[in-house]
Coordinates of C-alpha atoms in Angstrom, one line a residue:
X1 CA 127.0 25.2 55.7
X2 CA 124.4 23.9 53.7
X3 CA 124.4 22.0 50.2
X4 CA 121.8 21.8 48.0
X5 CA 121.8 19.8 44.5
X6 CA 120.1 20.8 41.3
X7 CA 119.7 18.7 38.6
X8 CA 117.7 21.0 36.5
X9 CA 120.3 23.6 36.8
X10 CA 123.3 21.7 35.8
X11 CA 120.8 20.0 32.8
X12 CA 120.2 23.8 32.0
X13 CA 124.0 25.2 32.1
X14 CA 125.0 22.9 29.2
X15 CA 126.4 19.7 31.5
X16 CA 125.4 15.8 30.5
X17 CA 122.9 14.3 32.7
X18 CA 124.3 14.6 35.7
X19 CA 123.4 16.2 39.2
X20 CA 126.1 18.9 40.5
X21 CA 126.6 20.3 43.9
X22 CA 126.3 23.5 45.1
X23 CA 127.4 24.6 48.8
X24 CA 125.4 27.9 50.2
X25 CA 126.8 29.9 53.1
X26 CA 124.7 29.5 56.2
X27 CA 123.4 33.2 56.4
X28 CA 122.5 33.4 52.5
X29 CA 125.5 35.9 52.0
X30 CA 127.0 33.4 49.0
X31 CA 126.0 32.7 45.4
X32 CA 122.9 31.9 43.9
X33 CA 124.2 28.6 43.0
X34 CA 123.2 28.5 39.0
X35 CA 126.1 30.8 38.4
X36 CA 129.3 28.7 37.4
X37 CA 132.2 31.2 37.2
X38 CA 132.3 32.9 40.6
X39 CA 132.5 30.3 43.2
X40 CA 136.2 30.0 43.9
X41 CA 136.3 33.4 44.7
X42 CA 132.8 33.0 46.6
X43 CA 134.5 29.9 48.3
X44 CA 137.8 31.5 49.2
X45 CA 135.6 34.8 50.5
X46 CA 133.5 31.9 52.8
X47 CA 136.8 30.6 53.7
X48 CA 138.4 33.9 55.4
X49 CA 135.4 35.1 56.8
X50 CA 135.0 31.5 58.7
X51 CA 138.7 32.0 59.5
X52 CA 137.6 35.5 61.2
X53 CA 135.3 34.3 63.2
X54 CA 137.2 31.5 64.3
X55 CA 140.0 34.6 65.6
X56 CA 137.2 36.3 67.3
X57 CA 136.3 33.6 69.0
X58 CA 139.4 32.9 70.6
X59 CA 139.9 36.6 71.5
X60 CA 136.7 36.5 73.3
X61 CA 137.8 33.3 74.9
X62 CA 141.3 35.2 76.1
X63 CA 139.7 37.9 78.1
X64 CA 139.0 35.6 80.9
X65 CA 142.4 35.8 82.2
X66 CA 142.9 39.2 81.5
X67 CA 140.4 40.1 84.3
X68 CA 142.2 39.2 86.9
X69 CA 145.3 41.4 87.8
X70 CA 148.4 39.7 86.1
X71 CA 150.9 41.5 88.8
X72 CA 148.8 40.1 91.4
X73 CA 148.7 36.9 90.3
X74 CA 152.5 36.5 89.7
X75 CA 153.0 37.7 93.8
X76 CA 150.4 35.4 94.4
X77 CA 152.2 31.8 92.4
X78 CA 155.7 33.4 93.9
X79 CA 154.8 33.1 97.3
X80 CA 153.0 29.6 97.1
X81 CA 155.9 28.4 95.7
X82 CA 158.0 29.9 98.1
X83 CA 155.2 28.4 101.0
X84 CA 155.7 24.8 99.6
X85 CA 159.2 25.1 99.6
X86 CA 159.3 26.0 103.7
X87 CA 157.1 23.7 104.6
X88 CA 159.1 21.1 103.0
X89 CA 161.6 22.1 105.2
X90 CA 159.8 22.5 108.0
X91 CA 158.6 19.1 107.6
X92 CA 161.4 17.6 106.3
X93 CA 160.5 15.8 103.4
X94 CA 159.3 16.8 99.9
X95 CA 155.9 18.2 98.6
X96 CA 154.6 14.5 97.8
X97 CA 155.4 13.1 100.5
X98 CA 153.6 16.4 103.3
X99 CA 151.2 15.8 104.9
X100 CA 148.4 17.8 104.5
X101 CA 148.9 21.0 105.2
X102 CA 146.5 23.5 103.6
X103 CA 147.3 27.7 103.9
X104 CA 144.7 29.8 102.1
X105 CA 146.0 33.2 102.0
X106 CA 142.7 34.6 100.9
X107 CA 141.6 33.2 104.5
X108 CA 144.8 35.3 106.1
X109 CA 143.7 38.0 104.0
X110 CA 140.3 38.1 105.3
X111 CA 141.1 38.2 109.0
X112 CA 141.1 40.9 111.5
X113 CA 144.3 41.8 112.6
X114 CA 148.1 40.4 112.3
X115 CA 147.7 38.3 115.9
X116 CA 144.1 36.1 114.2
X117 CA 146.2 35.4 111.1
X118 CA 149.0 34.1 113.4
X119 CA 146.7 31.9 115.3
X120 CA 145.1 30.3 112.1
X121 CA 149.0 29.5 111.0
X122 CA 149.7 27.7 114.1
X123 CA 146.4 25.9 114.4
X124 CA 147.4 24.7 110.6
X125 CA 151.1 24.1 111.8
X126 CA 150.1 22.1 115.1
X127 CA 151.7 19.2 114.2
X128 CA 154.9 20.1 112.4
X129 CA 157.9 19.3 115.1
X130 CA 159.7 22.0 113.8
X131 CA 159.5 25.4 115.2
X132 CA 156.8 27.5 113.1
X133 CA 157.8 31.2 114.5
X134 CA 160.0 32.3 111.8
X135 CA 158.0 30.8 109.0
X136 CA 154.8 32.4 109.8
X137 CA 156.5 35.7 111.3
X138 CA 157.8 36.3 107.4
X139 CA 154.9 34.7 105.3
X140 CA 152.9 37.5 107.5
X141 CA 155.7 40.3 106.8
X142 CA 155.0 38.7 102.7
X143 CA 151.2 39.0 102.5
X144 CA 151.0 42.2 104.0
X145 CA 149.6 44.5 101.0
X146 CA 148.4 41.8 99.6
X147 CA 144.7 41.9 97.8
X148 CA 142.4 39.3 98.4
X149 CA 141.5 37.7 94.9
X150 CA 138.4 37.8 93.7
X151 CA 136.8 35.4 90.9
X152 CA 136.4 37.2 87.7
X153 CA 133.3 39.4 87.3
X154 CA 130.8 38.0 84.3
X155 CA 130.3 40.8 81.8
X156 CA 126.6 41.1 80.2
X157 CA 126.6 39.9 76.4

């Protein structure tokens, strides 16, 4: 928004001596700013179209998320959760106090066959006391159809 003052005008228009503001739209799509009757219409006009674009701009900030696949991603925070809450028990203690133990599904995802993802659980597991058997026989049995995710593909503007 812009603002430019006129003396001359408001002189003109029939006011004392003194300067009045005018405020012009950024485009040029407002008044001319010597006429006195229209600009609370002009004003309220500026006001929805800046509320517009405001809208747009968030809807164009919301598509981000829907790129990735919402089912997916629900299977996905479902089964971490459900990861944390094993090891916790396989560990015996809670989630602040694990060490750390770091299983990246995508990783699983991307391996060969169901024996390579085994072996990357135990090498991850190799120091839990517990035995790790049933806990990575059913977190393989859970990721099975599983998608690997990808990051979000940047559209072109």
């Amino acid at each position: 928004m812009s603002v430019a003052t006129g003396g001359s005008e408001a002189a003109a228009a029939g006011g004392g001596g003194g300067n009045r503001v005018f405020f012009q739209s950024p485009r040029g799509g407002g008044g001319s700013g010597g006429s006195s009757g229209g600009s609370s219409r002009e004003d309220s006009v500026s006001a929805a179209a800046a509320v517009v674009q405001v809208q747009q701009r968030r809807h164009q900030q919301g598509k981000v998320t829907v790129k990735y696949d919402r089912k997916e991603l629900r299977k996905r925070l479902v089964l971490e959760e459900w990861i944390v809450e094993q090891l916790g028990q396989l560990y015996g203690c809670e989630e602040e106090e694990m060490p750390d133990v770091e299983i990246d599904i995508d990783d699983l995802l991307d391996a060969a066959n169901e024996e390579e993802r085994a072996l990357k659980l135990q090498e991850t597991l190799v120091d839990c006391y517990k035995p790790t058997e049933e806990f990575i026989k059913e977190l393989l049995t859970r990721i099975r159809g599983m998608r690997k995710l990808s990051p979000p593909q940047k559209k072109s503007i």
